[in-house]
Each structure stands twice: as C-alpha cells, then as structure tokens.
Short mmCIF file of C-alpha atoms in Angstrom, two decimals:
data_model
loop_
_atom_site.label_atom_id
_atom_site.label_comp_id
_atom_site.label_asym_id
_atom_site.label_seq_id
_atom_site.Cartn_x
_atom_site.Cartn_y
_atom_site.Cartn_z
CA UNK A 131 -21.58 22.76 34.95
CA UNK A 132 -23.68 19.43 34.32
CA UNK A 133 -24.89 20.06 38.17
CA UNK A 134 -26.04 24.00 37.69
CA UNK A 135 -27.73 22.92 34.31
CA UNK A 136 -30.12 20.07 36.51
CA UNK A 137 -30.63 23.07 39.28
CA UNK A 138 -31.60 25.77 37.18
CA UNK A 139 -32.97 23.40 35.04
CA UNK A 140 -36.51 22.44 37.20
CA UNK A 141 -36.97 26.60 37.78
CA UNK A 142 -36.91 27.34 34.39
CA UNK A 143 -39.48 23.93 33.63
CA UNK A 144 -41.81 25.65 35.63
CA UNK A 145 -41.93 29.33 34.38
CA UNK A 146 -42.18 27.98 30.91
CA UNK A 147 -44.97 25.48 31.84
CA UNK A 148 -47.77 27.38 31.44
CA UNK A 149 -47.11 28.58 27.72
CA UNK A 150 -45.76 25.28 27.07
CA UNK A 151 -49.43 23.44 28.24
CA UNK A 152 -51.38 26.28 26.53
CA UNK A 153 -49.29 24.81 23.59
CA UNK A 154 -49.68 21.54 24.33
CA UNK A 155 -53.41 22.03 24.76
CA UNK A 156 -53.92 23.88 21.48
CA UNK A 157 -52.13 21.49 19.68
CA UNK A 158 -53.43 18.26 21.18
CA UNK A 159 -52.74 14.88 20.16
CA UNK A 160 -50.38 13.87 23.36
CA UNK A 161 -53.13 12.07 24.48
CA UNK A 162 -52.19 8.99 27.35
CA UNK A 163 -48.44 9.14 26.14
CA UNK A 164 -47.78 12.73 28.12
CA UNK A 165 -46.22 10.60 30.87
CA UNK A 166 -43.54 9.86 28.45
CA UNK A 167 -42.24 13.44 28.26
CA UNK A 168 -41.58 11.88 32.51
CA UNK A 169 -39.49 9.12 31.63
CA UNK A 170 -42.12 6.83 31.57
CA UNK A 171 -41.11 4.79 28.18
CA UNK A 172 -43.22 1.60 29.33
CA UNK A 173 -43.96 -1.41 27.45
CA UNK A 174 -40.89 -2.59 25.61
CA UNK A 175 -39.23 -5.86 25.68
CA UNK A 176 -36.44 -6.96 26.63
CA UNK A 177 -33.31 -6.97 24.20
CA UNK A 178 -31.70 -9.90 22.16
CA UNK A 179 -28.39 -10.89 22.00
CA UNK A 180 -26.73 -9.84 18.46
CA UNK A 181 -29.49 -7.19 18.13
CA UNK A 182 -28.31 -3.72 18.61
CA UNK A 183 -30.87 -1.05 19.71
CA UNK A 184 -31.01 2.55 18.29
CA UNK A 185 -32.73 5.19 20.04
CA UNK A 186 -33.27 7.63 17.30
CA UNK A 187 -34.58 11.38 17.96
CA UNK A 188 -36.58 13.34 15.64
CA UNK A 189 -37.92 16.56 16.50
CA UNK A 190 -40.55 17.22 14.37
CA UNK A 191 -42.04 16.80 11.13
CA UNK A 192 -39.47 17.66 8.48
CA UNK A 193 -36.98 15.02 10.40
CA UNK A 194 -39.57 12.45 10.88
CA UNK A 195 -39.68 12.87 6.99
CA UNK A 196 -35.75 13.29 6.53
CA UNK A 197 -34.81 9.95 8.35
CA UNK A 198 -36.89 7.61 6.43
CA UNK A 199 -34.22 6.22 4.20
CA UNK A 200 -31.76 5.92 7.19
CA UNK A 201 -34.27 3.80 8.93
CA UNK A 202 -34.98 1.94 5.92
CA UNK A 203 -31.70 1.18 5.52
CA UNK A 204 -30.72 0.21 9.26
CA UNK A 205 -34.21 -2.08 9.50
CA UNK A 206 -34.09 -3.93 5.82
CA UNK A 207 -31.55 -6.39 6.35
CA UNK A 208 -32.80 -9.96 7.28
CA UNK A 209 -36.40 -8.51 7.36
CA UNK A 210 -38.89 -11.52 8.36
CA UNK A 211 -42.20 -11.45 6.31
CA UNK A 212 -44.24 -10.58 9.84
CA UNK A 213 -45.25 -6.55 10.77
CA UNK A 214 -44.83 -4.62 13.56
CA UNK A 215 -42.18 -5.35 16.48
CA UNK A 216 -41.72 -8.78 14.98
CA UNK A 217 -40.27 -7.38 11.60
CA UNK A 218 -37.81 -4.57 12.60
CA UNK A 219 -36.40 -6.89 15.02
CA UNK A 220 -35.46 -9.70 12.65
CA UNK A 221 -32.76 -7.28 11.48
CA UNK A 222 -29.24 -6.59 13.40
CA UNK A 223 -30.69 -3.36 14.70
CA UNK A 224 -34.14 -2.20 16.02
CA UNK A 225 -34.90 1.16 16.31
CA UNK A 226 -36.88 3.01 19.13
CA UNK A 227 -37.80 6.61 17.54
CA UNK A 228 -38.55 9.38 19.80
CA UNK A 229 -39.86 13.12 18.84
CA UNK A 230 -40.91 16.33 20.44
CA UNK A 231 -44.25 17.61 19.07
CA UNK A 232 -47.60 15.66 18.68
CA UNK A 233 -47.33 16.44 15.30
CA UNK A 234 -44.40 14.60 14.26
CA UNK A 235 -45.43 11.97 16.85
CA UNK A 236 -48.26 10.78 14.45
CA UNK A 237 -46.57 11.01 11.39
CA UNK A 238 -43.92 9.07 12.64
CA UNK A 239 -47.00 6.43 13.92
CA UNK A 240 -48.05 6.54 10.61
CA UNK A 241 -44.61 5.88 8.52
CA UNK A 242 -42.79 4.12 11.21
CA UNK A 243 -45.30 1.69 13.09
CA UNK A 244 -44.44 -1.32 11.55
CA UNK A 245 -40.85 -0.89 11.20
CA UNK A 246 -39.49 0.39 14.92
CA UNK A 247 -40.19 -1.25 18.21
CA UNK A 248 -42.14 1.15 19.03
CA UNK A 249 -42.81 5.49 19.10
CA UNK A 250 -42.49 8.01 21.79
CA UNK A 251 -42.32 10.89 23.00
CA UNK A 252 -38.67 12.25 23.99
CA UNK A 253 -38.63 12.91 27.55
CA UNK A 254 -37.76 16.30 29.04
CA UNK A 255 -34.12 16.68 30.12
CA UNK A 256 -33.66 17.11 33.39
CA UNK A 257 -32.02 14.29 35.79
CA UNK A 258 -34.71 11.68 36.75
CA UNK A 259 -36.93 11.97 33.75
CA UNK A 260 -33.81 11.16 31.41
CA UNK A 261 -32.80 9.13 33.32
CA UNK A 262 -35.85 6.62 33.38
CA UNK A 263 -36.34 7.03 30.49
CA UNK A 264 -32.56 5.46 29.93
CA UNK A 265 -32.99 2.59 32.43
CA UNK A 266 -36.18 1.59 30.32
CA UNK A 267 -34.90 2.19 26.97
CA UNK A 268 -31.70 0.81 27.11
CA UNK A 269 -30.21 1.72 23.56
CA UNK A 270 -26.50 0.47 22.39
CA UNK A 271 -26.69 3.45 20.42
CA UNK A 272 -28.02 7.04 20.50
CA UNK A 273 -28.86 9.15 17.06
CA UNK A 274 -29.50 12.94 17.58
CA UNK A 275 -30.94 14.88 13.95
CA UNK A 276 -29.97 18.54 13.47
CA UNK A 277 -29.79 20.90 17.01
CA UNK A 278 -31.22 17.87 19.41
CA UNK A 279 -28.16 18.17 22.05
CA UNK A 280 -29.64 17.98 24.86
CA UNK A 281 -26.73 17.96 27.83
CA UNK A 282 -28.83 15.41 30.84
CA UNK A 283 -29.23 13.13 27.62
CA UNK A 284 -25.96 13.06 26.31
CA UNK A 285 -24.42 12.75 29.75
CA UNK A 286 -26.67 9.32 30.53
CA UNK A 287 -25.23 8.00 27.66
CA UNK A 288 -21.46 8.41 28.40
CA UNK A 289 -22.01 7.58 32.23
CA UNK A 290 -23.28 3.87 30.41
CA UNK A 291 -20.39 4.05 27.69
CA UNK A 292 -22.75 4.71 25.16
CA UNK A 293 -21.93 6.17 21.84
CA UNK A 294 -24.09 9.32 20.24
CA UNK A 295 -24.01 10.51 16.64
CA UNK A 296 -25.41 13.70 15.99
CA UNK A 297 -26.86 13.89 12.08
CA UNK A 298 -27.70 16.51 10.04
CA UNK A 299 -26.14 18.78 12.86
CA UNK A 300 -26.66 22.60 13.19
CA UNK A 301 -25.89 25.80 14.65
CA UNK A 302 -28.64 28.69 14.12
CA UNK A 303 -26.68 31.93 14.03
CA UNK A 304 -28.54 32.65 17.67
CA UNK A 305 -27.07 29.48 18.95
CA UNK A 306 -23.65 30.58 17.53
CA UNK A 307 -23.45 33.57 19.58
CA UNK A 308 -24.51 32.00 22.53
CA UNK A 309 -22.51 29.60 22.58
CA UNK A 310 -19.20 31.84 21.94
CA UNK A 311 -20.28 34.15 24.46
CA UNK A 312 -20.63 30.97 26.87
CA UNK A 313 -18.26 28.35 26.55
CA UNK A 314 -18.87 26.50 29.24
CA UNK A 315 -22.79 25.89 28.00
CA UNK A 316 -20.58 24.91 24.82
CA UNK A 317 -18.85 21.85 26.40
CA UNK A 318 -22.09 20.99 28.14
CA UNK A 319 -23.77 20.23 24.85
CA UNK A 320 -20.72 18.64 22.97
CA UNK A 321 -19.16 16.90 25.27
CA UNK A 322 -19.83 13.15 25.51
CA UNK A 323 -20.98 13.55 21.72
CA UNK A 324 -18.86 10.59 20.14
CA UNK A 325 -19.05 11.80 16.15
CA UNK A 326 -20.91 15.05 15.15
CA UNK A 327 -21.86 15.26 11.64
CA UNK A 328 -22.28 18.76 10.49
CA UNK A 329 -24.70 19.52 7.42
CA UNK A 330 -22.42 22.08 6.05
CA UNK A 331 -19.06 22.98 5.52
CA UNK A 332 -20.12 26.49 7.73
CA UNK A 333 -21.31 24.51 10.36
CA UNK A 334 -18.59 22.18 10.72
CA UNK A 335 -15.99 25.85 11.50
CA UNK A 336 -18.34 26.80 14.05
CA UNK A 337 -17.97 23.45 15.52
CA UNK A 338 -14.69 23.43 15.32
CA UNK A 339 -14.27 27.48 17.20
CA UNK A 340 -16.36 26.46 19.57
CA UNK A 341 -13.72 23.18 20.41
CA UNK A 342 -15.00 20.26 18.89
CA UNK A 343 -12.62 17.91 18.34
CA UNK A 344 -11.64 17.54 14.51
CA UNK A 345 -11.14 14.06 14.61
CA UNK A 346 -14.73 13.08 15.55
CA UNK A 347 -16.51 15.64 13.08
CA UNK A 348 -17.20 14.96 9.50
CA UNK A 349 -19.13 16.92 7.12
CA UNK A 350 -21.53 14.93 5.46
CA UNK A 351 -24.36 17.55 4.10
CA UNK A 352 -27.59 17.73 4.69
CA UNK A 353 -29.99 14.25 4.37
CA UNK A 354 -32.93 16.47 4.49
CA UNK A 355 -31.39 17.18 0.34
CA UNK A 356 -30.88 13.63 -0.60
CA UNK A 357 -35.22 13.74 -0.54
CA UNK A 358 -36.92 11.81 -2.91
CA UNK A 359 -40.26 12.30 -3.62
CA UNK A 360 -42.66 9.81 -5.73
CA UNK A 361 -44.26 12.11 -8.72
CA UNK A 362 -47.83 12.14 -9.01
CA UNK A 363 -49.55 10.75 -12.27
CA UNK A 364 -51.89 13.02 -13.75
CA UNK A 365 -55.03 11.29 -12.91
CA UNK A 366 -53.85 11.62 -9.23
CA UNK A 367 -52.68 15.33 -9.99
CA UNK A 368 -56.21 16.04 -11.12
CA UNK A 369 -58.32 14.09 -7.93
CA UNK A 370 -56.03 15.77 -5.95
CA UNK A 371 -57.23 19.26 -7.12
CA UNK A 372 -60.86 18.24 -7.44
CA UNK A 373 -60.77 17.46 -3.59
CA UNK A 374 -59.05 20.60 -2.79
CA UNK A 375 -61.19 22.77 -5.41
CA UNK A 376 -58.72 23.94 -7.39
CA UNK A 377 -59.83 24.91 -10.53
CA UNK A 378 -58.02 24.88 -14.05
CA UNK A 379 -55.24 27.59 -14.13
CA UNK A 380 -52.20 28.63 -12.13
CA UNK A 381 -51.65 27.35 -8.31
CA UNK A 382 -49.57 30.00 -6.07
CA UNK A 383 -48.61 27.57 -3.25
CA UNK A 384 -47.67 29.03 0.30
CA UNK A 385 -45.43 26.55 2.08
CA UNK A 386 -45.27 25.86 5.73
CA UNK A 387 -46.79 29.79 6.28
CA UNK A 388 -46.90 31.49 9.56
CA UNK A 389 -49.06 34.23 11.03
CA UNK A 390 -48.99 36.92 8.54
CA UNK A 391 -48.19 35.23 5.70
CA UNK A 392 -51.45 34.01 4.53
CA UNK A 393 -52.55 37.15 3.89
CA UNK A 394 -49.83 38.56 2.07
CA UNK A 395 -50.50 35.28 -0.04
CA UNK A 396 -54.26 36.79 -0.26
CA UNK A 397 -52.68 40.11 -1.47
CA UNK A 398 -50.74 38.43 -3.79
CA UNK A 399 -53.81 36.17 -5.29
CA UNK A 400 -55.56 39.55 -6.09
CA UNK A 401 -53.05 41.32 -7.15
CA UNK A 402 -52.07 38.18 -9.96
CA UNK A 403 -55.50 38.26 -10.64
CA UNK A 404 -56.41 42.04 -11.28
CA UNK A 405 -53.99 41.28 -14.10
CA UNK A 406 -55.86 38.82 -15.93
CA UNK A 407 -54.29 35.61 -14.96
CA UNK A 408 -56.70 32.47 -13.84
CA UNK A 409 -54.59 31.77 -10.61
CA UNK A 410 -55.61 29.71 -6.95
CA UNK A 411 -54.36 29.94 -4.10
CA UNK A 412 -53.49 26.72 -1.98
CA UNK A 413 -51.65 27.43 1.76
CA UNK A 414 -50.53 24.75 3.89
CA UNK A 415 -50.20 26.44 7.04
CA UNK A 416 -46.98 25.72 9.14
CA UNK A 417 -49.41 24.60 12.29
CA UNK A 418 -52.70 22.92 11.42
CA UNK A 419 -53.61 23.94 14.55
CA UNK A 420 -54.41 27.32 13.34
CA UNK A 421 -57.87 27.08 11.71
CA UNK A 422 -59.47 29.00 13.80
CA UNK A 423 -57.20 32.45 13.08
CA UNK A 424 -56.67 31.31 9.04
CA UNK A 425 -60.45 30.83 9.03
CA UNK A 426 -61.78 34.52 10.40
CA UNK A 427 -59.27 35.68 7.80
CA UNK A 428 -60.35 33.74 4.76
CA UNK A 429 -64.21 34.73 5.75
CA UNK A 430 -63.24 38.45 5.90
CA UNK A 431 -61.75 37.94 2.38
CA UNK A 432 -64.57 37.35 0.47
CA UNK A 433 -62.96 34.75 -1.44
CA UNK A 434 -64.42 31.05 -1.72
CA UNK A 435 -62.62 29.15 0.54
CA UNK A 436 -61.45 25.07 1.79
CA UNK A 437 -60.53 23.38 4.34
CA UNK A 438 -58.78 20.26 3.81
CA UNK A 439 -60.10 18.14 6.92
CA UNK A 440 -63.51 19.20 5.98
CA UNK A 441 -63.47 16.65 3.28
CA UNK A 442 -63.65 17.33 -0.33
CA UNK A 443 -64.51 20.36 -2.00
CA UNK A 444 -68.20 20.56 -3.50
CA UNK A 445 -66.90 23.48 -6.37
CA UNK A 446 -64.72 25.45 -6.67
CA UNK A 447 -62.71 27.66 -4.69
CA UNK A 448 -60.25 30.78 -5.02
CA UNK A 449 -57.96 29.19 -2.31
CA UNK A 450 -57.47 25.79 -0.72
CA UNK A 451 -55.89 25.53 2.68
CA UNK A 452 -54.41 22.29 3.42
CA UNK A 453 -54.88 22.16 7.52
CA UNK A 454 -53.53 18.73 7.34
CA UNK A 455 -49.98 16.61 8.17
CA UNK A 456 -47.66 15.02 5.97
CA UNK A 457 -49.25 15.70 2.66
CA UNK A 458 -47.03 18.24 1.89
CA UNK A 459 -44.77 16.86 -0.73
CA UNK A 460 -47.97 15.40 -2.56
CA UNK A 461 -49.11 19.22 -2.75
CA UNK A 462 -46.32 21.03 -3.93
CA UNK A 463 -47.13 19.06 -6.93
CA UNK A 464 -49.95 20.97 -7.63
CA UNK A 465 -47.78 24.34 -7.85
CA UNK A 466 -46.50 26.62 -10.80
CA UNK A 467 -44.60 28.63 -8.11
CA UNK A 468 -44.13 28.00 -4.33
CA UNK A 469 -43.77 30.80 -1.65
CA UNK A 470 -41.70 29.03 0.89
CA UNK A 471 -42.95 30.35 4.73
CA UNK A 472 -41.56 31.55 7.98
CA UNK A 473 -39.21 34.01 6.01
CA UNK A 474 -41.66 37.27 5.60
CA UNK A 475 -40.51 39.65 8.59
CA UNK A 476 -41.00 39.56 11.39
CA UNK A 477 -40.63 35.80 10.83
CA UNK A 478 -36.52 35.19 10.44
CA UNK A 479 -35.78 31.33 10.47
CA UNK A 480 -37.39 29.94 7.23
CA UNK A 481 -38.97 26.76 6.63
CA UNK A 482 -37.37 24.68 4.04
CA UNK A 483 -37.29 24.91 0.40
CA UNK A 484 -35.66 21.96 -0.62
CA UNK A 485 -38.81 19.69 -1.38
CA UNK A 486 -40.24 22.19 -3.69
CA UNK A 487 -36.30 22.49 -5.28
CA UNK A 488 -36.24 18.72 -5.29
CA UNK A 489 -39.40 18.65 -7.38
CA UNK A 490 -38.23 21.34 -9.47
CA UNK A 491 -40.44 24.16 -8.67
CA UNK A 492 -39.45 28.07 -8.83
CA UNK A 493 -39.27 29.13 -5.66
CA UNK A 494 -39.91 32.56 -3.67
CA UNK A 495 -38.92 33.16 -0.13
CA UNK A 496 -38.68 36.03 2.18
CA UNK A 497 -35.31 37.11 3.71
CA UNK A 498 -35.67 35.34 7.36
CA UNK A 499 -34.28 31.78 6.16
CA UNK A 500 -32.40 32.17 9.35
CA UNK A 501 -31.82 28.32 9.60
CA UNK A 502 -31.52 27.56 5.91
CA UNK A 503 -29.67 30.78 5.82
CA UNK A 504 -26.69 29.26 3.48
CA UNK A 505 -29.18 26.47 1.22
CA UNK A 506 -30.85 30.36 0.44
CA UNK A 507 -27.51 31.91 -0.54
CA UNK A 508 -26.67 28.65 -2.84
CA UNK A 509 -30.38 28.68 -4.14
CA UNK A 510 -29.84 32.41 -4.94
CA UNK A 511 -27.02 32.20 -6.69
CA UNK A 512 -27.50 29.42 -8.51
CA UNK A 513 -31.01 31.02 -10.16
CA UNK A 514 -33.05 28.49 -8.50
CA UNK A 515 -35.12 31.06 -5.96
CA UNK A 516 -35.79 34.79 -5.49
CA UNK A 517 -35.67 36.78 -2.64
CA UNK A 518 -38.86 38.95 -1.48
CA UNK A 519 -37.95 41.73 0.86
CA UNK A 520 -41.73 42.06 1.93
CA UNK A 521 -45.66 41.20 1.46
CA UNK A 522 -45.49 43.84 -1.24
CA UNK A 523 -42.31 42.17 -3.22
CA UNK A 524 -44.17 38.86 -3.04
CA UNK A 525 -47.15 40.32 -4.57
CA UNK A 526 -45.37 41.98 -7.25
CA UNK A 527 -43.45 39.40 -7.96
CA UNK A 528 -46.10 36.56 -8.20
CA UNK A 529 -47.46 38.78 -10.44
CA UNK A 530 -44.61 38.97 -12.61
CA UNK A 531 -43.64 35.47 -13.23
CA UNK A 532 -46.90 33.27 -12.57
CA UNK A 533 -47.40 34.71 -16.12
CA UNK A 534 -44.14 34.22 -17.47
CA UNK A 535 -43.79 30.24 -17.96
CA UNK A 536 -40.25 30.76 -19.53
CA UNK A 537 -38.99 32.42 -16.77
CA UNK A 538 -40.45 30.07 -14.07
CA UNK A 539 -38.86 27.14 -16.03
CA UNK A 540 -35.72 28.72 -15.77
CA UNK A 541 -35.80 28.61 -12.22
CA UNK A 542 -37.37 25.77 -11.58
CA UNK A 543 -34.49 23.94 -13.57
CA UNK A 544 -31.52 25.81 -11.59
CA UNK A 545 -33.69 24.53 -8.88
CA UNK A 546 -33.34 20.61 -10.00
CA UNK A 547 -29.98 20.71 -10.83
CA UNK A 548 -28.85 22.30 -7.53
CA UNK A 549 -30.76 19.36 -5.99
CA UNK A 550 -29.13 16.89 -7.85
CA UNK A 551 -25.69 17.77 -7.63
CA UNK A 552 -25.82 17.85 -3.07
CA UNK A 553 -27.31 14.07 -3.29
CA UNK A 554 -25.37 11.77 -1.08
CA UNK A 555 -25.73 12.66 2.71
CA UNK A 556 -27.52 9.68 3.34
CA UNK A 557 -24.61 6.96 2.15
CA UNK A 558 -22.50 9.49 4.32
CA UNK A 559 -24.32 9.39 6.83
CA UNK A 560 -25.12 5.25 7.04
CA UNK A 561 -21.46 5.08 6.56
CA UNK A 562 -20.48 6.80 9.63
CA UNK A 563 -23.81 5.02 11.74
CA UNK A 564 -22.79 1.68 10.36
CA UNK A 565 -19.03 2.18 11.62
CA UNK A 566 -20.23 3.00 14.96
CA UNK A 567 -22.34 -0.11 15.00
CA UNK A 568 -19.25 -2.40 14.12
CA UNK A 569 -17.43 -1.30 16.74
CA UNK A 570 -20.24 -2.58 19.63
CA UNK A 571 -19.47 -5.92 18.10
#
C-alpha cells in the first residue's frame, strides 16, 4: 500500500501544482525557505548526548497558537539565561517546529524563535523529500497536532524506531467516510503511529472502528480548550479601538470569515443599525490575503472603512477589518457579540469558537462547524452559542440581542463556564509526551 501511495503520489503533486503555486503566490511569505517543502531542512547542528529532539508539526495558525504551553512546558526546565538555539537547548529536549502555510510559519517565527532550534516548513510527503528531510532532522521523537498523518512521514519514523504521538487528533466526518469505505488508506495513516490522542470521546470510536489499537489511544480533549488568553486593561481596550476606529457603542465581531460572510456581516451592521443601536463592525478575515476582494466590497458599501496594515485609523469608521495575523485573541476583546466564520453555507467546516467562549463572549455561528461539529452541539446545549441557519438569521439575530445586554450575558456566561469545566488537555497531554520521552532514556 505504502508503495502505490509514493507512485500515485508524484501524479497527483503535479495536477495539484498549479492551484497550489497560484496559492502559494497569493499568499506569499515562503520566501528562500520553499526548498524546505524538498527536504532541504539545512542549517542545524548536530545533537547532544542527554538532549532529546522533538520534531513538532503544526499546521497552521490556530495550532501554532494551541501548542504554546506544551512547548513551554517541554523547553522550561534547566533554561540557561542566553536566547535563541542556546536557550531551548539547555533543557532535556529541543524542539524543531515545522508547519504548512506561510502564515503560521511567521507566527510561529514570531512566538517560537527564541525557544526552538529553529522553524520550518514541513516538507511534502512523498519518498525522497521526507526522507531528507529525516536524515537532516534527526528527531528522537515525532509530535503530529490534530489530522497531520501523513503516511511517507510516519513510515520514516518507524523504519528508524522512532516513536510518533499524534495530539489533539481528529477525524472530519469526510475523512470518516473515507476512511471506512477504504481501509487499507486507513492502516496507511495509523499504522506506525505509537500513541494517538483523540480530542474527543467521538473521535476516539471512530478510531477505534477504523482498527486502532485500544491500548495505544487515550482521550485526552482538546488543548486548543485549555487556551488562556491575557485580558486587556482598559487603557489598552481603548488604544486598541482608537487604532482600529471604532467608535463608542456596540462591536459585532466576524471571526475568521470567509468569502461571503463579510457581507452578510454588512447586512447585519445595517440592519442593527436601522433599529437605532450605535453598533461597528470589526471582521478579521480568515485569509489576510484577501484585501483586494474585502476591499471592492467595503468601497461598494458606502460605509467608512479600515484596514488594519494601513496603520491607524485617522476617525472613525463604521467597520474595521483586521487584515492582520495573530492578533486575534487581542480583538475579540473588543466584542459585545462574535459571529464565528466558515459556518454560513456554502461554507461547512467552521472555524473555532472556543477563544471567544474562553473570553466569555456570546457567540453566533452558522450551521457548517463541520470540524467543531460536536464543541457546537455542547456550546448549543449548554446556552453558550446560537445557531444561524443563514445571512438573514444572522442579521436578525444581531439585531435582536446586540440590544439586549441581559440576554448576551446569559450566554456569554454558559459560554465561560463550559470553558472552564473541559480545562486539562494540556497536563494530559504532557503526561502522555513526557512518558514517551522516559522511555528513550
């Protein structure tokens, strides 16, 4: 199976290259590191006895966030007082962090530099590109976050007797029925996987149908729910606004949005304020990328309008788009109600809504939240969130409870408490990385 995978796998490479560069292109940021999606992981030093090395993938932005108390926990012991290289190494473990998108490539720069040997980009999986990328790696130890199961990957590590945890792991209802209907491409992305850690008791069955052994999976929740986020004083609640040109009044937040979405959010904004509330309207688009398209559409609004990266606001403005990275938690804290993205049809996967639930904010979302599908259900049920069946529902419901503060305080209590009570994936989760640590000696 391992041997059709690395046939088929070069074909399929190069009918999905051009849409992948176009990407790639639009996105930009991969800059002299694109050899690195090649194997080409040059540049880092040899490794010293009694230090184990961690080669720890992140995909994109919300893991790059998720896994910063694991690596501050794996990094802090025996910390020297130096930076960079020299620090994380005077630890027991060094980590070497890989991700997929230019995106979560700087942010991981940015949070990570000085406490990893180094950042990269994970290679593409097929044969010879994993696999020198493993000669120049050379981890004792392989983390994977959420659905990063790559098969050439996974096998390079077992040919060298090298163990992988999988964190935070996943199975999006399309992968499910792929995966049933083909067991074979089943065993070719568990196999070789020495302890899977599913992030919910639903995903751990599916596992477990699909022949994963029992005895190497343990449910340990989510980490991307054991978030904490440093609050804001008011002083930096009110530069914040002033730079985004938020006036005084209620802030209708879109989350992580995606085509469409942004101006059903517009919609919304008039509709709240045809009834005589003072509202704003601050988006942070999914993709910053995307300036060009949210742009044209704020221009056609009529509506005064921001742009985060063009510095700070001279007035102010009906609606603030934040076209910027890893700010997001900082903004939410600006909201009186939070439209979480991806979830509008035709979008169906969902971004996530845990941040704004963390920081106890009511929370609206469509009903794609495909891959948060069951955080949703609980969020539902426990009064935290509503579910909008359309652009229309959002509207009408923004309207209906940006003016009722009781009513948002409701939820955005049931949101807090629901955070509070699934705390504790990370301790899990160190437990389980720790174990697998002790037993390299």
């Amino acid at each position: 199976m391992l041997w059709l995978y690395r046939i088929l796998y070069l074909p399929a490479l190069l009918v999905m290259s051009p849409a992948y560069l176009r990407r790639m292109r639009k996105r930009g940021g991969y800059g002299g590191k694109f050899t690195q999606r090649f194997g080409a992981h040059d540049g880092l030093s040899a490794k010293r006895p009694g230090v184990r090395r961690v080669w720890l993938q992140a995909v994109s932005v919300g893991e790059v966030l998720a896994i910063a108390p694991l690596i501050e926990a794996l990094t802090s012991a025996g910390h020297s007082t130096g930076s960079g290289p020299e620090r994380s190494r005077a630890g027991n473990v060094e980590i070497y962090l890989t991700t997929t998108t230019s995106t979560g490539y700087r942010l991981a720069l940015e949070r990570y530099g000085k406490v990893t040997i180094g950042i990269g980009y994970f290679p593409l999986d097929w044969w010879l590109f994993s696999q020198r990328a493993w000669r120049k790696i050379t981890p004792d130890l392989v983390i994977l976050t959420e659905g990063e199961r790559w098969p050439e990957h996974i096998h390079q590590a077992a040919m060298r007797g090298v163990p992988v945890v999988c964190i935070n792991a996943r199975l999006s209802d399309r992968s499910y029925r792929r995966l049933r209907a083909w067991r074979g491409a089943a065993r070719l992305t568990l196999d070789g996987i020495t302890r899977l850690l599913p992030s919910s008791a639903q995903d751990e069955s599916r596992f477990l149908e699909l022949g994963f052994p029992r005895e190497r999976l343990q449910t340990t929740g989510s980490i991307k729910l054991d978030v904490t986020i440093p609050p804001l004083t008011e002083a930096e609640k009110s530069q914040l606004r002033r730079e985004l040109g938020l006036p005084a009044g209620l802030v209708l937040m879109g989350s992580s949005t995606w085509p469409g979405e942004e101006a059903a959010l517009l919609d919304a904004l008039r509709l709240v304020r045809g009834r005589g509330e003072a509202c704003s309207l601050l988006i942070v688009p999914r993709h910053a990328e995307r300036r060009p398209e949210i742009e044209q559409l704020m221009a056609a609004s009529g509506l005064r309008f921001h742009f985060r990266t063009s510095g700070a606001a001279t007035g102010e403005m009906d609606v603030a788009v934040a076209d910027t990275t890893g700010e997001m938690r900082r903004l939410l804290q600006l909201a009186d109600l939070v439209f979480v993205g991806k979830s509008l049809p035709p979008h169906t996967e969902g971004q996530t809504p845990v941040e704004a639930a963390a920081l106890e904010k009511p929370i609206l979302f469509g009903p794609g939240m495909g891959n948060f599908r069951l955080i949703a259900r609980d969020l539902i049920s426990r009064g935290a969130a509503i579910e909008v069946a359309d652009a229309a529902a959002l509207g009408a419901r923004a309207a209906e409870l940006l003016p009722d503060a009781s009513r948002r305080a409701e939820l955005a209590a049931a949101a807090g408490q629901w955070h509070r009570e699934n705390a504790g994936a990370v301790d899990r989760t160190l437990t389980v990385i720790r174990a697998e640590l002790a037993k390299l000696g």
